[in-house]
mmCIF file of C-alpha atoms and ligand atoms in Angstrom:
data_model
loop_
_atom_site.group_PDB
_atom_site.id
_atom_site.type_symbol
_atom_site.label_atom_id
_atom_site.label_comp_id
_atom_site.label_asym_id
_atom_site.label_seq_id
_atom_site.Cartn_x
_atom_site.Cartn_y
_atom_site.Cartn_z
ATOM 1 C CA MET A 1 65.489 -45.507 73.018
ATOM 2 C CA VAL A 2 65.125 -47.559 70.259
ATOM 3 C CA ALA A 3 67.432 -50.791 69.521
ATOM 4 C CA THR A 4 69.190 -51.832 66.377
ATOM 5 C CA ASP A 5 66.107 -53.671 65.060
ATOM 6 C CA GLY A 6 63.852 -50.895 66.001
ATOM 7 C CA ARG A 7 62.355 -52.687 69.115
ATOM 8 C CA PRO A 8 62.583 -50.601 72.404
ATOM 9 C CA ALA A 9 66.131 -51.316 74.194
ATOM 10 C CA PRO A 10 65.966 -52.844 77.681
ATOM 11 C CA LYS A 11 66.054 -50.123 80.323
ATOM 12 C CA GLY A 12 69.442 -48.674 80.966
ATOM 13 C CA GLU A 13 70.940 -49.885 77.654
ATOM 14 C CA SER A 14 71.951 -47.690 74.860
ATOM 15 C CA PRO A 15 73.060 -49.902 71.844
ATOM 16 C CA ALA A 16 74.690 -48.133 68.824
ATOM 17 C CA PHE A 17 72.094 -47.709 66.049
ATOM 18 C CA ASP A 18 72.732 -49.760 63.177
ATOM 19 C CA LEU A 19 70.657 -48.807 60.156
ATOM 20 C CA SER A 20 71.012 -51.826 58.067
ATOM 21 C CA THR A 21 69.652 -53.985 60.690
ATOM 22 C CA TYR A 22 66.676 -51.521 61.428
ATOM 23 C CA LEU A 23 66.065 -51.055 57.616
ATOM 24 C CA LYS A 24 65.855 -54.919 57.091
ATOM 25 C CA GLY A 25 63.300 -55.294 60.238
ATOM 26 C CA ARG A 26 61.247 -52.586 58.956
ATOM 27 C CA GLN A 27 61.316 -54.007 55.343
ATOM 28 C CA ALA A 28 60.099 -57.131 56.619
ATOM 29 C CA GLN A 29 57.255 -55.757 58.343
ATOM 30 C CA VAL A 30 56.389 -53.468 55.542
ATOM 31 C CA GLU A 31 56.339 -56.272 53.104
ATOM 32 C CA GLU A 32 54.055 -58.369 55.346
ATOM 33 C CA ALA A 33 51.415 -55.575 55.611
ATOM 34 C CA LEU A 34 51.551 -54.725 52.171
ATOM 35 C CA ASP A 35 50.824 -58.318 51.226
ATOM 36 C CA LEU A 36 47.992 -58.513 53.360
ATOM 37 C CA SER A 37 46.575 -55.171 52.317
ATOM 38 C CA LEU A 38 45.997 -56.250 49.011
ATOM 39 C CA PRO A 39 44.343 -59.744 48.543
ATOM 40 C CA LEU A 40 44.075 -61.507 44.965
ATOM 41 C CA ILE A 41 40.342 -61.354 44.473
ATOM 42 C CA TYR A 42 37.735 -61.011 41.522
ATOM 43 C CA PRO A 43 38.536 -59.622 38.930
ATOM 44 C CA GLU A 44 41.759 -61.159 39.459
ATOM 45 C CA LYS A 45 43.370 -59.526 36.601
ATOM 46 C CA ILE A 46 43.398 -56.137 38.120
ATOM 47 C CA TYR A 47 44.535 -57.299 41.535
ATOM 48 C CA GLU A 48 47.145 -59.331 39.951
ATOM 49 C CA ALA A 49 48.404 -56.222 37.967
ATOM 50 C CA MET A 50 48.263 -53.920 41.274
ATOM 51 C CA ARG A 51 50.069 -56.787 43.228
ATOM 52 C CA TYR A 52 52.793 -57.207 40.651
ATOM 53 C CA SER A 53 54.081 -53.539 41.020
ATOM 54 C CA LEU A 54 53.381 -53.150 44.845
ATOM 55 C CA LEU A 55 54.984 -56.305 45.852
ATOM 56 C CA ALA A 56 58.090 -55.955 43.499
ATOM 57 C CA GLY A 57 60.281 -54.729 46.256
ATOM 58 C CA GLY A 58 61.966 -51.378 46.424
ATOM 59 C CA LYS A 59 63.558 -49.940 49.212
ATOM 60 C CA ARG A 60 60.290 -48.934 51.189
ATOM 61 C CA LEU A 61 61.719 -45.711 52.211
ATOM 62 C CA ARG A 62 58.567 -43.927 52.410
ATOM 63 C CA PRO A 63 56.557 -46.315 54.633
ATOM 64 C CA ILE A 64 59.744 -46.735 56.661
ATOM 65 C CA LEU A 65 59.908 -42.829 56.998
ATOM 66 C CA CYS A 66 56.384 -42.735 58.207
ATOM 67 C CA LEU A 67 56.728 -45.520 60.870
ATOM 68 C CA ALA A 68 59.798 -43.984 62.088
ATOM 69 C CA THR A 69 58.472 -40.499 62.430
ATOM 70 C CA CYS A 70 55.420 -41.974 64.151
ATOM 71 C CA GLU A 71 57.676 -43.747 66.681
ATOM 72 C CA LEU A 72 59.946 -40.702 67.249
ATOM 73 C CA ALA A 73 56.755 -38.772 68.270
ATOM 74 C CA GLY A 74 55.596 -41.379 70.632
ATOM 75 C CA GLY A 75 53.246 -43.357 68.457
ATOM 76 C CA THR A 76 53.307 -46.893 67.525
ATOM 77 C CA ILE A 77 54.010 -49.069 64.488
ATOM 78 C CA GLU A 78 50.330 -50.241 64.474
ATOM 79 C CA MET A 79 49.108 -46.599 64.504
ATOM 80 C CA ALA A 80 50.952 -45.717 61.336
ATOM 81 C CA MET A 81 51.196 -48.993 59.440
ATOM 82 C CA PRO A 82 47.939 -48.375 57.070
ATOM 83 C CA THR A 83 49.147 -44.947 56.316
ATOM 84 C CA ALA A 84 52.544 -46.554 55.528
ATOM 85 C CA CYS A 85 51.158 -49.011 53.213
ATOM 86 C CA ALA A 86 49.147 -46.408 51.624
ATOM 87 C CA LEU A 87 52.131 -44.125 51.016
ATOM 88 C CA GLU A 88 53.759 -47.101 49.239
ATOM 89 C CA MET A 89 50.608 -47.786 47.100
ATOM 90 C CA ILE A 90 50.576 -44.163 46.028
ATOM 91 C CA HIS A 91 54.468 -44.173 45.256
ATOM 92 C CA THR A 92 53.994 -47.492 43.302
ATOM 93 C CA MET A 93 51.125 -46.167 41.187
ATOM 94 C CA SER A 94 53.143 -42.990 40.434
ATOM 95 C CA LEU A 95 55.767 -45.264 39.230
ATOM 96 C CA ILE A 96 53.625 -47.423 37.166
ATOM 97 C CA HIS A 97 52.026 -44.282 35.319
ATOM 98 C CA ASP A 98 55.553 -42.789 34.956
ATOM 99 C CA ASP A 99 56.979 -45.911 33.183
ATOM 100 C CA LEU A 100 54.049 -45.561 30.597
ATOM 101 C CA PRO A 101 54.869 -44.673 26.812
ATOM 102 C CA ALA A 102 53.336 -41.441 27.256
ATOM 103 C CA MET A 103 55.513 -40.413 30.186
ATOM 104 C CA ASP A 104 59.039 -41.766 30.606
ATOM 105 C CA ASN A 105 58.480 -45.088 28.501
ATOM 106 C CA ASP A 106 60.401 -47.410 30.737
ATOM 107 C CA ASP A 107 60.821 -51.383 30.327
ATOM 108 C CA TYR A 108 62.272 -51.951 33.696
ATOM 109 C CA ARG A 109 61.561 -51.015 37.113
ATOM 110 C CA ARG A 110 62.804 -52.661 40.431
ATOM 111 C CA GLY A 111 64.699 -55.077 38.378
ATOM 112 C CA LYS A 112 61.327 -56.379 36.801
ATOM 113 C CA LEU A 113 59.700 -55.606 33.466
ATOM 114 C CA THR A 114 57.378 -52.608 33.908
ATOM 115 C CA ASN A 115 53.671 -53.047 34.603
ATOM 116 C CA HIS A 116 52.596 -51.944 30.968
ATOM 117 C CA LYS A 117 55.307 -54.505 29.516
ATOM 118 C CA VAL A 118 53.509 -57.290 31.564
ATOM 119 C CA TYR A 119 49.898 -56.416 31.407
ATOM 120 C CA GLY A 120 49.389 -53.885 28.619
ATOM 121 C CA GLU A 121 49.042 -50.087 28.918
ATOM 122 C CA ASP A 122 45.221 -50.214 29.349
ATOM 123 C CA ILE A 123 45.588 -52.612 32.571
ATOM 124 C CA ALA A 124 48.666 -50.548 33.731
ATOM 125 C CA ILE A 125 46.761 -47.206 33.695
ATOM 126 C CA LEU A 126 43.811 -48.998 35.698
ATOM 127 C CA ALA A 127 46.050 -50.797 38.077
ATOM 128 C CA GLY A 128 47.678 -47.265 38.888
ATOM 129 C CA ASP A 129 44.125 -45.746 39.504
ATOM 130 C CA GLY A 130 43.245 -48.625 41.528
ATOM 131 C CA LEU A 131 46.043 -48.226 43.843
ATOM 132 C CA LEU A 132 45.566 -44.599 44.210
ATOM 133 C CA ALA A 133 41.989 -44.953 45.149
ATOM 134 C CA TYR A 134 42.688 -47.767 47.234
ATOM 135 C CA ALA A 135 45.217 -46.022 49.264
ATOM 136 C CA PHE A 136 42.683 -43.478 50.577
ATOM 137 C CA GLU A 137 40.204 -46.284 51.470
ATOM 138 C CA TYR A 138 42.845 -47.986 53.312
ATOM 139 C CA VAL A 139 43.770 -45.152 55.573
ATOM 140 C CA ALA A 140 40.125 -44.217 56.371
ATOM 141 C CA ASP A 141 39.162 -47.783 56.772
ATOM 142 C CA GLN A 142 42.119 -49.403 58.605
ATOM 143 C CA THR A 143 43.669 -46.953 60.818
ATOM 144 C CA GLN A 144 43.049 -47.964 64.418
ATOM 145 C CA ASN A 145 43.590 -46.256 67.896
ATOM 146 C CA VAL A 146 44.021 -42.813 66.374
ATOM 147 C CA PRO A 147 41.580 -39.840 66.735
ATOM 148 C CA ALA A 148 39.329 -39.422 63.669
ATOM 149 C CA GLN A 149 40.419 -35.899 63.335
ATOM 150 C CA ARG A 150 44.252 -36.823 62.881
ATOM 151 C CA VAL A 151 43.067 -39.693 60.135
ATOM 152 C CA LEU A 152 41.208 -36.676 58.460
ATOM 153 C CA GLN A 153 44.353 -34.507 58.547
ATOM 154 C CA VAL A 154 46.407 -37.429 57.031
ATOM 155 C CA ILE A 155 43.893 -37.994 54.380
ATOM 156 C CA THR A 156 44.110 -34.122 53.457
ATOM 157 C CA ARG A 157 47.888 -34.200 53.464
ATOM 158 C CA LEU A 158 47.962 -37.010 51.109
ATOM 159 C CA GLY A 159 45.605 -35.604 48.633
ATOM 160 C CA ARG A 160 47.901 -32.382 48.638
ATOM 161 C CA ALA A 161 50.923 -34.198 48.128
ATOM 162 C CA VAL A 162 49.633 -36.624 45.205
ATOM 163 C CA GLY A 163 47.476 -33.920 43.164
ATOM 164 C CA ALA A 164 48.366 -30.975 41.330
ATOM 165 C CA SER A 165 49.753 -29.146 44.125
ATOM 166 C CA GLY A 166 52.318 -32.135 44.640
ATOM 167 C CA LEU A 167 53.284 -35.081 42.329
ATOM 168 C CA VAL A 168 51.129 -34.358 39.411
ATOM 169 C CA GLY A 169 52.244 -30.475 39.457
ATOM 170 C CA GLY A 170 55.675 -31.531 39.488
ATOM 171 C CA GLN A 171 55.414 -34.385 36.695
ATOM 172 C CA VAL A 172 53.602 -31.747 34.348
ATOM 173 C CA LEU A 173 56.488 -29.283 34.530
ATOM 174 C CA ASP A 174 58.841 -31.993 33.950
ATOM 175 C CA LEU A 175 57.139 -33.317 30.929
ATOM 176 C CA GLU A 176 56.911 -29.741 29.697
ATOM 177 C CA SER A 177 60.661 -29.159 30.309
ATOM 178 C CA GLU A 178 61.676 -32.005 28.461
ATOM 179 C CA GLY A 179 64.091 -31.251 25.433
ATOM 180 C CA LEU A 180 64.255 -27.633 26.561
ATOM 181 C CA SER A 181 68.096 -26.626 27.043
ATOM 182 C CA ASP A 182 67.778 -23.485 29.273
ATOM 183 C CA ILE A 183 66.012 -24.872 32.317
ATOM 184 C CA GLN A 184 66.804 -22.642 35.282
ATOM 185 C CA GLU A 185 67.629 -24.083 39.018
ATOM 186 C CA GLU A 186 64.291 -22.437 40.108
ATOM 187 C CA THR A 187 62.401 -24.629 37.577
ATOM 188 C CA LEU A 188 64.394 -27.841 38.445
ATOM 189 C CA ASN A 189 63.709 -27.321 41.989
ATOM 190 C CA PHE A 190 60.097 -26.735 41.568
ATOM 191 C CA ILE A 191 59.805 -30.064 39.658
ATOM 192 C CA HIS A 192 61.603 -31.937 42.076
ATOM 193 C CA THR A 193 60.206 -30.377 45.292
ATOM 194 C CA HIS A 194 56.689 -31.517 43.936
ATOM 195 C CA LYS A 195 57.475 -34.725 42.182
ATOM 196 C CA THR A 196 59.587 -36.439 44.500
ATOM 197 C CA GLY A 197 59.687 -34.082 47.865
ATOM 198 C CA ALA A 198 55.925 -33.639 48.259
ATOM 199 C CA LEU A 199 55.368 -37.358 48.967
ATOM 200 C CA LEU A 200 58.581 -37.813 50.948
ATOM 201 C CA GLU A 201 57.435 -34.878 53.169
ATOM 202 C CA ALA A 202 53.909 -36.369 53.427
ATOM 203 C CA CYS A 203 55.600 -39.506 54.827
ATOM 204 C CA VAL A 204 57.288 -37.633 57.622
ATOM 205 C CA VAL A 205 54.327 -35.304 58.343
ATOM 206 C CA CYS A 206 51.751 -37.935 58.285
ATOM 207 C CA GLY A 207 53.864 -40.125 60.844
ATOM 208 C CA GLY A 208 53.970 -37.038 63.172
ATOM 209 C CA ILE A 209 50.319 -36.211 62.670
ATOM 210 C CA LEU A 210 49.358 -39.736 63.736
ATOM 211 C CA ALA A 211 51.342 -39.611 66.639
ATOM 212 C CA GLY A 212 49.787 -36.248 67.682
ATOM 213 C CA VAL A 213 52.984 -33.925 67.657
ATOM 214 C CA THR A 214 52.754 -30.308 68.113
ATOM 215 C CA GLU A 215 52.730 -27.575 65.299
ATOM 216 C CA ALA A 216 56.156 -26.571 66.246
ATOM 217 C CA ASP A 217 57.385 -30.142 65.949
ATOM 218 C CA LEU A 218 55.495 -30.684 62.728
ATOM 219 C CA GLY A 219 57.352 -27.774 61.361
ATOM 220 C CA ARG A 220 60.562 -29.311 62.156
ATOM 221 C CA LEU A 221 59.830 -32.652 60.731
ATOM 222 C CA SER A 222 58.476 -30.888 57.564
ATOM 223 C CA ARG A 223 61.827 -29.140 57.056
ATOM 224 C CA TYR A 224 63.508 -32.113 57.824
ATOM 225 C CA ALA A 225 61.695 -34.052 54.945
ATOM 226 C CA GLN A 226 61.944 -31.018 52.594
ATOM 227 C CA ASN A 227 65.744 -31.143 52.850
ATOM 228 C CA ILE A 228 66.042 -34.806 52.799
ATOM 229 C CA GLY A 229 63.695 -34.790 49.560
ATOM 230 C CA LEU A 230 65.617 -32.737 47.637
ATOM 231 C CA ALA A 231 68.811 -34.422 48.602
ATOM 232 C CA PHE A 232 67.103 -37.562 47.561
ATOM 233 C CA GLN A 233 66.609 -36.226 44.035
ATOM 234 C CA ILE A 234 70.186 -34.828 43.543
ATOM 235 C CA VAL A 235 71.605 -38.312 44.533
ATOM 236 C CA ASP A 236 68.960 -39.846 42.299
ATOM 237 C CA ASP A 237 70.251 -37.574 39.313
ATOM 238 C CA VAL A 238 73.914 -38.491 40.211
ATOM 239 C CA LEU A 239 73.129 -42.066 40.326
ATOM 240 C CA ASP A 240 71.503 -42.085 36.988
ATOM 241 C CA ILE A 241 75.125 -41.130 35.747
ATOM 242 C CA THR A 242 77.199 -43.260 37.848
ATOM 243 C CA ALA A 243 75.237 -46.397 38.789
ATOM 244 C CA THR A 244 74.678 -49.520 36.430
ATOM 245 C CA GLN A 245 71.347 -50.669 35.444
ATOM 246 C CA GLU A 246 71.664 -53.575 37.658
ATOM 247 C CA GLU A 247 72.250 -51.323 40.758
ATOM 248 C CA LEU A 248 69.456 -49.188 39.851
ATOM 249 C CA GLY A 249 67.023 -51.915 38.765
ATOM 250 C CA LYS A 250 65.844 -49.390 35.882
ATOM 251 C CA THR A 251 67.529 -48.202 32.783
ATOM 252 C CA ALA A 252 70.637 -46.145 33.717
ATOM 253 C CA GLY A 253 71.860 -43.160 31.982
ATOM 254 C CA LYS A 254 68.265 -42.047 30.792
ATOM 255 C CA ASP A 255 68.573 -38.468 31.935
ATOM 256 C CA LEU A 256 71.748 -37.896 29.569
ATOM 257 C CA ILE A 257 70.307 -39.714 26.485
ATOM 258 C CA ALA A 258 67.176 -37.559 26.936
ATOM 259 C CA GLN A 259 69.366 -34.574 27.577
ATOM 260 C CA LYS A 260 67.206 -33.789 30.687
ATOM 261 C CA ALA A 261 68.200 -31.001 32.834
ATOM 262 C CA THR A 262 69.496 -32.196 36.013
ATOM 263 C CA TYR A 263 71.329 -31.111 39.118
ATOM 264 C CA PRO A 264 74.596 -32.475 37.821
ATOM 265 C CA SER A 265 73.976 -31.070 34.337
ATOM 266 C CA LEU A 266 73.622 -27.646 36.096
ATOM 267 C CA TRP A 267 76.436 -27.903 38.731
ATOM 268 C CA GLY A 268 78.589 -31.039 37.933
ATOM 269 C CA ILE A 269 78.774 -34.234 39.913
ATOM 270 C CA GLU A 270 81.111 -33.056 42.634
ATOM 271 C CA ALA A 271 79.167 -29.993 43.279
ATOM 272 C CA SER A 272 75.882 -31.722 43.354
ATOM 273 C CA ILE A 273 77.041 -34.316 45.984
ATOM 274 C CA ALA A 274 78.320 -31.312 48.157
ATOM 275 C CA LYS A 275 74.782 -29.737 47.834
ATOM 276 C CA ALA A 276 73.153 -33.080 48.894
ATOM 277 C CA LYS A 277 75.440 -33.282 51.775
ATOM 278 C CA GLU A 278 74.635 -29.684 52.822
ATOM 279 C CA LEU A 279 70.901 -30.490 52.588
ATOM 280 C CA ILE A 280 71.378 -33.450 54.866
ATOM 281 C CA GLU A 281 73.069 -31.517 57.440
ATOM 282 C CA ALA A 282 70.370 -28.898 57.459
ATOM 283 C CA ALA A 283 67.931 -31.819 57.670
ATOM 284 C CA THR A 284 69.565 -33.434 60.715
ATOM 285 C CA THR A 285 69.925 -30.067 62.576
ATOM 286 C CA GLU A 286 66.129 -29.713 62.495
ATOM 287 C CA LEU A 287 65.812 -32.991 64.491
ATOM 288 C CA LYS A 288 68.227 -31.861 67.267
ATOM 289 C CA PRO A 289 65.417 -31.174 69.834
ATOM 290 C CA PHE A 290 64.078 -34.730 69.429
ATOM 291 C CA GLY A 291 67.337 -36.000 71.004
ATOM 292 C CA GLU A 292 68.075 -39.798 70.779
ATOM 293 C CA ASN A 293 64.467 -40.604 69.537
ATOM 294 C CA ALA A 294 65.501 -39.096 66.216
ATOM 295 C CA GLN A 295 68.364 -41.527 65.690
ATOM 296 C CA ALA A 296 66.502 -43.490 63.018
ATOM 297 C CA LEU A 297 65.362 -40.460 61.032
ATOM 298 C CA ILE A 298 69.004 -39.118 61.151
ATOM 299 C CA ALA A 299 70.723 -42.442 59.880
ATOM 300 C CA ILE A 300 68.088 -42.362 57.092
ATOM 301 C CA ALA A 301 68.990 -38.818 56.067
ATOM 302 C CA ASN A 302 72.864 -39.867 56.213
ATOM 303 C CA TYR A 303 72.131 -43.098 54.243
ATOM 304 C CA ILE A 304 70.563 -41.012 51.316
ATOM 305 C CA THR A 305 73.869 -39.438 50.565
ATOM 306 C CA THR A 306 75.575 -42.799 50.649
ATOM 307 C CA ARG A 307 73.227 -45.018 48.900
ATOM 308 C CA THR A 308 74.040 -46.631 45.661
ATOM 309 C CA HIS A 309 70.561 -47.674 44.292
HETATM 310 C C1 LIG B 401 50.134 -39.309 41.434
HETATM 311 C C2 LIG B 401 47.900 -39.369 40.327
HETATM 312 C C3 LIG B 401 49.375 -39.442 40.221
HETATM 313 C C4 LIG B 401 50.121 -39.650 38.966
HETATM 314 C C5 LIG B 401 51.306 -39.837 38.694
HETATM 315 C C6 LIG B 401 53.828 -39.821 36.887
HETATM 316 C C7 LIG B 401 53.419 -38.997 37.987
HETATM 317 C C8 LIG B 401 52.032 -38.773 38.341
HETATM 318 C C9 LIG B 401 54.367 -38.534 38.661
HETATM 319 C C10 LIG B 401 55.882 -39.090 38.560
HETATM 320 C C11 LIG B 401 56.364 -39.416 40.109
HETATM 321 C C12 LIG B 401 57.804 -39.858 40.154
HETATM 322 C C13 LIG B 401 57.953 -41.156 39.138
HETATM 323 C C14 LIG B 401 58.692 -39.372 40.688
HETATM 324 C C15 LIG B 401 60.003 -39.931 40.939
HETATM 325 C C16 LIG B 401 60.278 -40.219 42.361
HETATM 326 C C17 LIG B 401 61.418 -41.150 42.626
HETATM 327 C C18 LIG B 401 62.749 -40.475 42.982
HETATM 328 C C19 LIG B 401 61.356 -42.596 42.432
HETATM 329 C C20 LIG B 401 62.438 -43.432 42.907
HETATM 330 O O1 LIG B 401 62.203 -43.983 44.379
HETATM 331 P P1 LIG B 401 62.885 -44.899 44.963
HETATM 332 O O2 LIG B 401 64.392 -44.749 44.609
HETATM 333 O O3 LIG B 401 62.370 -46.045 44.411
HETATM 334 O O4 LIG B 401 62.469 -44.817 46.496
HETATM 335 P P2 LIG B 401 62.043 -47.600 45.030
HETATM 336 O O5 LIG B 401 61.825 -48.463 43.880
HETATM 337 O O6 LIG B 401 63.086 -47.918 45.994
HETATM 338 O O7 LIG B 401 60.847 -47.466 45.989
#
């Protein structure tokens, strides 16, 4: 049983799960761990640029998913924190590169100027590269009290999620699809299951691997994550139309301006929201065998369709 702030509840007590309190507690732990993970050393310029984006806020959904899954499966926060930080480093580097003029060309991210707007394109590219390399070093070097075989599996999963079979592959298809008016649902699904879904899946799967779950449970966790990943992207597309720049912390309405194929452009807003809810239902069904231990992951899944940023 997990209490509202994520700590074990006293024996016999079963408090209602409060996601907002849980997220705040976990976000604070992740912020502290990220700050400690990357000291400002020589040459300061690159570390400053890496820290600028890594510590710029954000929901910290990826590390929290990793920590929550590790706990669900009987592991501890300490076992999963280095991987959780690495996942945020990878996510952050993908945002830095995505915002570059050669890609999405964005001026704002997480409510602040984008990395290249502050440090220039050359340093922004290098800051992304630095974070990517450091993520792998950090998992290998900092993970404690976990059998080495599991750490190796985590590193394999991270590499798979980031490379051409994951984020990079999804981004390439996204770039190739720009300006095309006849994008099929299949292509859109490929883009998003790779560009967004692969890393979200890695968060959950790596949390499970660190705790030593069975293959069958890993399958359940993986299907949960694939479903929330797609739902997350559908909601992202809807928010691009319905939310303000202040709510998003980045330029709103960019997909419409770029005439980008999105789920709302294929299905309309109502049907997109209905599809996201269906996916969340399927995701939470996968967690039934975990009983009460799954309450954090279930609450996070439900939050995905109700979020406003
Ligand atoms: C990974 C080597 C490597 C290169 C990067 C640019 C690129 C290749 C991939 C693009 C990946 C990308 C930007 C996907 C979009 C993911 C997404 C929905 C981001 C928004 O995530 P939130 O809402 O943001 O969790 P916060 O700021 O809360 O963390």
